[in-house]
Amino acid sequence: MFRSNSNSFWYLRGAMKQTKYISVILPLKLEWEPCYSVPEEILKEGIKTGDRVRVPFSGKEYIGVVSSADVAAETDPRKIKDIFSVERDMERVLPQEIELWRKVAEYYLCTVGEVSKAAYPTGKLNLEEARANAISKVRLRKEKLAESIRTKIERLEARLARKKEAAEKARKESTRMSYLEETRALEDEISMARAALEAVNREPHADLDGPKHQEWTGITLTEAQKKAFGQIKCGFASDKPVLLDGVTGSGKTEIYMMLAHEVLSEGRNVLYLVPEIALSRQLEDRLHAYFGERLITFHSGESASSRRNAAEQIRRMAGGKDNYIVLGTRSSIFLPHHDLGLIIVDEEHDNSYKQDSPAPRYNGRDTALMMHQIHGCKILLGSATPSLEELYNCSAGKHVLVTLSEKYHGSEDADIEIIDTKAERRKNGMTGNFSRRLIEHINRTLESGEQVIILRSRRSWAPVMQCETCGEIVRCPHCNVSLCLHKHAAGGRMTCHYCGFSSSFTGRCGKCGGNLNSLGAGTQKIEEEAAKLFPHASIARLDGDTAQNKSYETRTIKDFAEGKTDILIGTQIVTKGFDFKGLNLVAVIAADALLGMQDFRADEKALQTLEQFRGRCGRRGSKGMFVIQTSQPEHPVYRRLMEKDGSGNSRELMLERKDFNFPPFSRIIEITVKDRFEDRADRMSARLAADLRALLEPSGCPVLQSMVTGPYAPVVDKVADMHIRSIRLSLKKDRNLASSKSAIMAAVHKFEKSQKYDGHITINVDPS
Ligand code: ADP
Ligand code: ZN
């Protein structure tokens, strides 16, 4: 009696006061969007979907995003909490952004909150700070520009003075026509520069690069490029994504810029995705020359405040007359894009588009395809070594394939020489890690004033250290891997590349006190050896260690581009996208490290890396040289590399994938269990695998080719004191895929709850 009374009272109260309820996305791993009520004084000022609100949640305060500004109270309204405030100085999240979060969460089996957190990494957006930063950036650029104009004026004035002085000396000169013309031209130029300087100083937000569309100097495409350009536009007309399969050096970038220019002139915006920061640095200059202030660069590694700056710039352009082109790595997908006309995904095959941790474990390329649907914009994927996934999409008619097989400078592919290091060692042909042949090639290249890049895929001085007395290998106390030796000015440190543990290097075995010897060499040691072998060459290194220092990285790339460095040594980072005109020899040392990974993608990846690396050299007409040092010269990857016919290779790889039912013929989901206790990791992963088998293989045999493998211990089965077990699900790609996926997610969540095992399990869709 009492209950029903009070019940009607709620509704009465609700009806009288018309309480408004909203649902909110919180930046947490939450499977639901909690409901809040809006106090009257806030309601008066209005509240909308996308607003950022400060709310209480399990004893803490969060800033969330209103996902619906009008919902029905789903529980006892007395239990529903009020929001604290609407953060009016934070920009509203756009509906397309929330739609993208939902799609990403659904596809990658994570929560919308986790995606929102990736999109808005910090709680509070300090708009004042963002504005201040943007303004100071403009001011800085303005000062630079004014400075350069001043120098120009000085130079012109000096020239004019010299001319006049010379004319004074030879009196008759001063009446000559050419002299008059020249001085007049100089004077005109000076007064124009003065006017420009004044304009810069007068207008605080003047468009510093002059009138926008005038700076577009235009690109003249070659016949082959024109043809591809036309085919791309035909593809766009069909509303399908287009894949540009263009050999290295074919001028894909030129085509991208042309397309971007067109879209910008139509008044729409462009998102230009690149896989890696290092790569985008060189591209940034190229694009800036064309697009000036319309170019916004955004890297994943950048701080929350630069993210805010980029977002602020993009928002400022909304509704205005300005258009933007964002050049960025995968996370720039989550900027507040509006009026998108085109997305370019450069080097679409690249693995660094995939985020492995934390959730959302998304792939930038595939998420860009989701954006194409949401924004209804064009999308162009480009690569010299397209992923099998993309080629499959093209052959299935879902995407349009455009090929460009002519290099711009007309140079042929670099010649390949494979050197068998085992055989060389037997013949005493190796000096450290350099074979006789490679040394010859390097010397010859240096003598002709050209440059060399050497790839060694492991950073450090030595990746493994072993005791010469007891054979013990120095291991990380927290991970199941060996420690790598890094040499520094102050000595050396043994470092774990997985958990970051490090200890100072004593040179002695911790077990028996014997001497430690290095097994193998990392980039640091290769650099040391190269310095001895080529004492007159200037040498630089680029790898994960040097990348910590961004200005060093930028300078190193710039120096190499300008020919100030002769030899560049690095990890995979040096194989990608760069355009160095003086580079004529590329070499891989210990190429074996690229092969033989326990992964169905291993060969495809190795082939892509080698092909990309080969494409870095001989880009200016001369034929380059590609030297590969390996102890497995008979590996099929090399045969495939030597074969001219790239599409034949893809066909072969595709058949293998089909035979084994690997992607793109199936979808793989990797479920990882991590636990401090090894026995519990075993027990829990076995139980979870049994649950998943019951779900996907109810009759004991795979239903519709869905398969559960594992649990098994991965190659590195302990990291940071956590034992790791994996379960691999292979799902058939059919109409049931989406529902199977959500059933899997539900099963995992149920398992977490029933076993009280929260925080130990991660789900990775399409692992790289
Ligand atoms: P890709 O990205 O396909 O490997 P790039 O776009 O880097 O190739 O082009 C290789 C080189 O050729 C670059 O230095 C580029 O400036 C030049 N290039 C390509 N196309 C043109 C063009 N139409 N006009 C002028 N230079 C071009
Ligand atoms: Zn470790």
mmCIF file of N, CA and C in Angstrom, residues 123-197:
data_model
loop_
_atom_site.group_PDB
_atom_site.id
_atom_site.type_symbol
_atom_site.label_atom_id
_atom_site.label_comp_id
_atom_site.label_asym_id
_atom_site.label_seq_id
_atom_site.Cartn_x
_atom_site.Cartn_y
_atom_site.Cartn_z
ATOM 1 N N GLY A 123 40.527 15.023 -18.903
ATOM 2 C CA GLY A 123 39.214 15.398 -18.402
ATOM 3 C C GLY A 123 38.782 16.756 -18.879
ATOM 4 N N LYS A 124 39.546 17.733 -18.527
ATOM 5 C CA LYS A 124 39.051 19.086 -18.749
ATOM 6 C C LYS A 124 39.804 19.770 -19.870
ATOM 7 N N LEU A 125 39.015 20.321 -20.757
ATOM 8 C CA LEU A 125 39.605 21.085 -21.850
ATOM 9 C C LEU A 125 39.731 22.518 -21.389
ATOM 10 N N ASN A 126 40.951 22.970 -21.313
ATOM 11 C CA ASN A 126 41.142 24.352 -20.903
ATOM 12 C C ASN A 126 41.169 25.247 -22.130
ATOM 13 N N LEU A 127 40.016 25.805 -22.404
ATOM 14 C CA LEU A 127 39.863 26.551 -23.642
ATOM 15 C C LEU A 127 40.751 27.778 -23.677
ATOM 16 N N GLU A 128 40.833 28.424 -22.525
ATOM 17 C CA GLU A 128 41.662 29.633 -22.463
ATOM 18 C C GLU A 128 43.090 29.290 -22.881
ATOM 19 N N GLU A 129 43.574 28.201 -22.314
ATOM 20 C CA GLU A 129 44.944 27.784 -22.586
ATOM 21 C C GLU A 129 45.118 27.465 -24.075
ATOM 22 N N ALA A 130 44.113 26.772 -24.621
ATOM 23 C CA ALA A 130 44.188 26.398 -26.027
ATOM 24 C C ALA A 130 44.232 27.649 -26.903
ATOM 25 N N ARG A 131 43.357 28.602 -26.580
ATOM 26 C CA ARG A 131 43.338 29.848 -27.350
ATOM 27 C C ARG A 131 44.700 30.524 -27.257
ATOM 28 N N ALA A 132 45.184 30.629 -26.021
ATOM 29 C CA ALA A 132 46.460 31.314 -25.801
ATOM 30 C C ALA A 132 47.558 30.655 -26.631
ATOM 31 N N ASN A 133 47.547 29.323 -26.621
ATOM 32 C CA ASN A 133 48.566 28.617 -27.385
ATOM 33 C C ASN A 133 48.444 28.888 -28.867
ATOM 34 N N ALA A 134 47.209 28.845 -29.348
ATOM 35 C CA ALA A 134 47.000 29.067 -30.771
ATOM 36 C C ALA A 134 47.466 30.461 -31.153
ATOM 37 N N ILE A 135 47.143 31.440 -30.282
ATOM 38 C CA ILE A 135 47.534 32.814 -30.579
ATOM 39 C C ILE A 135 49.052 32.956 -30.558
ATOM 40 N N SER A 136 49.677 32.340 -29.546
ATOM 41 C CA SER A 136 51.132 32.508 -29.477
ATOM 42 C C SER A 136 51.802 31.817 -30.666
ATOM 43 N N LYS A 137 51.173 30.766 -31.170
ATOM 44 C CA LYS A 137 51.698 30.099 -32.353
ATOM 45 C C LYS A 137 51.645 31.039 -33.550
ATOM 46 N N VAL A 138 50.497 31.713 -33.679
ATOM 47 C CA VAL A 138 50.328 32.662 -34.775
ATOM 48 C C VAL A 138 51.358 33.776 -34.645
ATOM 49 N N ARG A 139 51.513 34.248 -33.373
ATOM 50 C CA ARG A 139 52.453 35.353 -33.161
ATOM 51 C C ARG A 139 53.863 34.935 -33.561
ATOM 52 N N LEU A 140 54.219 33.725 -33.161
ATOM 53 C CA LEU A 140 55.563 33.238 -33.451
ATOM 54 C C LEU A 140 55.798 33.189 -34.959
ATOM 55 N N ARG A 141 54.797 32.673 -35.660
ATOM 56 C CA ARG A 141 54.917 32.541 -37.094
ATOM 57 C C ARG A 141 55.012 33.921 -37.740
ATOM 58 N N LYS A 142 54.242 34.857 -37.149
ATOM 59 C CA LYS A 142 54.216 36.214 -37.661
ATOM 60 C C LYS A 142 55.595 36.849 -37.508
ATOM 61 N N GLU A 143 56.177 36.631 -36.318
ATOM 62 C CA GLU A 143 57.503 37.205 -36.081
ATOM 63 C C GLU A 143 58.526 36.655 -37.063
ATOM 64 N N LYS A 144 58.422 35.348 -37.283
ATOM 65 C CA LYS A 144 59.354 34.709 -38.205
ATOM 66 C C LYS A 144 59.221 35.320 -39.597
ATOM 67 N N LEU A 145 57.961 35.476 -40.008
ATOM 68 C CA LEU A 145 57.700 36.003 -41.342
ATOM 69 C C LEU A 145 58.218 37.436 -41.457
ATOM 70 N N ALA A 146 57.921 38.256 -40.413
ATOM 71 C CA ALA A 146 58.364 39.649 -40.433
ATOM 72 C C ALA A 146 59.886 39.697 -40.530
ATOM 73 N N GLU A 147 60.512 38.812 -39.762
ATOM 74 C CA GLU A 147 61.963 38.767 -39.755
ATOM 75 C C GLU A 147 62.493 38.475 -41.163
ATOM 76 N N SER A 148 61.853 37.520 -41.827
ATOM 77 C CA SER A 148 62.360 37.149 -43.145
ATOM 78 C C SER A 148 62.126 38.276 -44.151
ATOM 79 N N ILE A 149 61.026 39.015 -43.979
ATOM 80 C CA ILE A 149 60.798 40.146 -44.891
ATOM 81 C C ILE A 149 61.840 41.229 -44.632
ATOM 82 N N ARG A 150 62.123 41.474 -43.354
ATOM 83 C CA ARG A 150 63.136 42.484 -43.017
ATOM 84 C C ARG A 150 64.484 42.148 -43.651
ATOM 85 N N THR A 151 64.866 40.876 -43.541
ATOM 86 C CA THR A 151 66.142 40.471 -44.138
ATOM 87 C C THR A 151 66.119 40.691 -45.633
ATOM 88 N N LYS A 152 64.964 40.393 -46.229
ATOM 89 C CA LYS A 152 64.835 40.547 -47.669
ATOM 90 C C LYS A 152 65.004 42.028 -48.047
ATOM 91 N N ILE A 153 64.359 42.922 -47.266
ATOM 92 C CA ILE A 153 64.469 44.356 -47.552
ATOM 93 C C ILE A 153 65.923 44.802 -47.462
ATOM 94 N N GLU A 154 66.578 44.349 -46.393
ATOM 95 C CA GLU A 154 67.984 44.720 -46.223
ATOM 96 C C GLU A 154 68.813 44.299 -47.435
ATOM 97 N N ARG A 155 68.539 43.074 -47.876
ATOM 98 C CA ARG A 155 69.300 42.539 -48.992
ATOM 99 C C ARG A 155 69.064 43.363 -50.258
ATOM 100 N N LEU A 156 67.791 43.676 -50.491
ATOM 101 C CA LEU A 156 67.442 44.446 -51.686
ATOM 102 C C LEU A 156 68.055 45.841 -51.621
ATOM 103 N N GLU A 157 68.003 46.451 -50.437
ATOM 104 C CA GLU A 157 68.547 47.794 -50.296
ATOM 105 C C GLU A 157 70.053 47.800 -50.546
ATOM 106 N N ALA A 158 70.696 46.750 -50.040
ATOM 107 C CA ALA A 158 72.144 46.658 -50.243
ATOM 108 C C ALA A 158 72.453 46.540 -51.739
ATOM 109 N N ARG A 159 71.620 45.743 -52.409
ATOM 110 C CA ARG A 159 71.838 45.569 -53.843
ATOM 111 C C ARG A 159 71.647 46.880 -54.598
ATOM 112 N N LEU A 160 70.604 47.575 -54.203
ATOM 113 C CA LEU A 160 70.300 48.852 -54.850
ATOM 114 C C LEU A 160 71.448 49.834 -54.633
ATOM 115 N N ALA A 161 71.940 49.872 -53.379
ATOM 116 C CA ALA A 161 73.031 50.791 -53.044
ATOM 117 C C ALA A 161 74.265 50.466 -53.881
ATOM 118 N N ARG A 162 74.542 49.151 -54.000
ATOM 119 C CA ARG A 162 75.715 48.754 -54.776
ATOM 120 C C ARG A 162 75.568 49.180 -56.234
ATOM 121 N N LYS A 163 74.366 48.994 -56.747
ATOM 122 C CA LYS A 163 74.105 49.379 -58.145
ATOM 123 C C LYS A 163 74.331 50.881 -58.337
ATOM 124 N N LYS A 164 73.779 51.668 -57.396
ATOM 125 C CA LYS A 164 73.886 53.119 -57.514
ATOM 126 C C LYS A 164 75.346 53.566 -57.418
ATOM 127 N N GLU A 165 76.033 52.902 -56.498
ATOM 128 C CA GLU A 165 77.430 53.247 -56.292
ATOM 129 C C GLU A 165 78.233 52.994 -57.568
ATOM 130 N N ALA A 166 77.995 51.828 -58.161
ATOM 131 C CA ALA A 166 78.707 51.478 -59.392
ATOM 132 C C ALA A 166 78.372 52.479 -60.502
ATOM 133 N N ALA A 167 77.101 52.903 -60.551
ATOM 134 C CA ALA A 167 76.660 53.837 -61.577
ATOM 135 C C ALA A 167 77.328 55.204 -61.398
ATOM 136 N N GLU A 168 77.461 55.590 -60.109
ATOM 137 C CA GLU A 168 78.139 56.861 -59.806
ATOM 138 C C GLU A 168 79.540 56.856 -60.401
ATOM 139 N N LYS A 169 80.215 55.732 -60.177
ATOM 140 C CA LYS A 169 81.602 55.635 -60.615
ATOM 141 C C LYS A 169 81.703 55.793 -62.132
ATOM 142 N N ALA A 170 80.871 55.032 -62.829
ATOM 143 C CA ALA A 170 80.883 55.159 -64.288
ATOM 144 C C ALA A 170 79.663 55.978 -64.676
ATOM 145 N N ARG A 171 79.814 57.278 -64.648
ATOM 146 C CA ARG A 171 78.693 58.215 -64.726
ATOM 147 C C ARG A 171 77.661 57.882 -65.809
ATOM 148 N N LYS A 172 78.186 57.562 -66.950
ATOM 149 C CA LYS A 172 77.281 57.380 -68.062
ATOM 150 C C LYS A 172 76.286 56.220 -67.861
ATOM 151 N N GLU A 173 76.705 55.247 -67.061
ATOM 152 C CA GLU A 173 75.854 54.090 -66.776
ATOM 153 C C GLU A 173 74.458 54.502 -66.307
ATOM 154 N N SER A 174 74.448 55.569 -65.472
ATOM 155 C CA SER A 174 73.215 55.901 -64.782
ATOM 156 C C SER A 174 72.088 56.342 -65.734
ATOM 157 N N THR A 175 72.432 56.619 -66.965
ATOM 158 C CA THR A 175 71.366 57.006 -67.890
ATOM 159 C C THR A 175 70.946 55.853 -68.781
ATOM 160 N N ARG A 176 71.687 54.737 -68.656
ATOM 161 C CA ARG A 176 71.350 53.636 -69.541
ATOM 162 C C ARG A 176 70.006 53.019 -69.188
ATOM 163 N N MET A 177 69.271 52.610 -70.198
ATOM 164 C CA MET A 177 67.929 52.061 -70.026
ATOM 165 C C MET A 177 67.911 50.886 -69.045
ATOM 166 N N SER A 178 68.858 49.959 -69.268
ATOM 167 C CA SER A 178 68.837 48.749 -68.439
ATOM 168 C C SER A 178 69.073 49.105 -66.977
ATOM 169 N N TYR A 179 69.930 50.058 -66.756
ATOM 170 C CA TYR A 179 70.194 50.458 -65.373
ATOM 171 C C TYR A 179 68.920 51.011 -64.744
ATOM 172 N N LEU A 180 68.247 51.883 -65.478
ATOM 173 C CA LEU A 180 67.024 52.486 -64.948
ATOM 174 C C LEU A 180 65.975 51.424 -64.631
ATOM 175 N N GLU A 181 65.848 50.515 -65.576
ATOM 176 C CA GLU A 181 64.863 49.429 -65.364
ATOM 177 C C GLU A 181 65.194 48.614 -64.132
ATOM 178 N N GLU A 182 66.467 48.286 -64.016
ATOM 179 C CA GLU A 182 66.877 47.446 -62.885
ATOM 180 C C GLU A 182 66.641 48.132 -61.549
ATOM 181 N N THR A 183 67.055 49.417 -61.473
ATOM 182 C CA THR A 183 66.868 50.103 -60.191
ATOM 183 C C THR A 183 65.392 50.271 -59.883
ATOM 184 N N ARG A 184 64.605 50.562 -60.930
ATOM 185 C CA ARG A 184 63.175 50.733 -60.685
ATOM 186 C C ARG A 184 62.569 49.427 -60.168
ATOM 187 N N ALA A 185 62.976 48.342 -60.785
ATOM 188 C CA ALA A 185 62.459 47.034 -60.358
ATOM 189 C C ALA A 185 62.828 46.767 -58.900
ATOM 190 N N LEU A 186 64.060 47.086 -58.551
ATOM 191 C CA LEU A 186 64.499 46.871 -57.166
ATOM 192 C C LEU A 186 63.697 47.742 -56.212
ATOM 193 N N GLU A 187 63.511 49.002 -56.615
ATOM 194 C CA GLU A 187 62.755 49.898 -55.741
ATOM 195 C C GLU A 187 61.315 49.413 -55.549
ATOM 196 N N ASP A 188 60.723 48.956 -56.650
ATOM 197 C CA ASP A 188 59.361 48.413 -56.554
ATOM 198 C C ASP A 188 59.315 47.245 -55.584
ATOM 199 N N GLU A 189 60.293 46.379 -55.749
ATOM 200 C CA GLU A 189 60.314 45.175 -54.903
ATOM 201 C C GLU A 189 60.429 45.564 -53.429
ATOM 202 N N ILE A 190 61.269 46.575 -53.173
ATOM 203 C CA ILE A 190 61.449 47.023 -51.796
ATOM 204 C C ILE A 190 60.142 47.601 -51.249
ATOM 205 N N SER A 191 59.468 48.404 -52.055
ATOM 206 C CA SER A 191 58.261 49.000 -51.495
ATOM 207 C C SER A 191 57.168 47.944 -51.298
ATOM 208 N N MET A 192 57.157 46.904 -52.170
ATOM 209 C CA MET A 192 56.189 45.832 -51.972
ATOM 210 C C MET A 192 56.474 45.071 -50.682
ATOM 211 N N ALA A 193 57.755 44.801 -50.444
ATOM 212 C CA ALA A 193 58.137 44.082 -49.227
ATOM 213 C C ALA A 193 57.779 44.905 -47.995
ATOM 214 N N ARG A 194 57.986 46.241 -48.097
ATOM 215 C CA ARG A 194 57.629 47.108 -46.964
ATOM 216 C C ARG A 194 56.130 47.033 -46.678
ATOM 217 N N ALA A 195 55.342 47.041 -47.759
ATOM 218 C CA ALA A 195 53.893 46.976 -47.583
ATOM 219 C C ALA A 195 53.502 45.653 -46.932
ATOM 220 N N ALA A 196 54.162 44.567 -47.358
ATOM 221 C CA ALA A 196 53.861 43.253 -46.785
ATOM 222 C C ALA A 196 54.208 43.235 -45.305
ATOM 223 N N LEU A 197 55.342 43.856 -44.975
ATOM 224 C CA LEU A 197 55.775 43.896 -43.580
ATOM 225 C C LEU A 197 54.758 44.655 -42.741
#
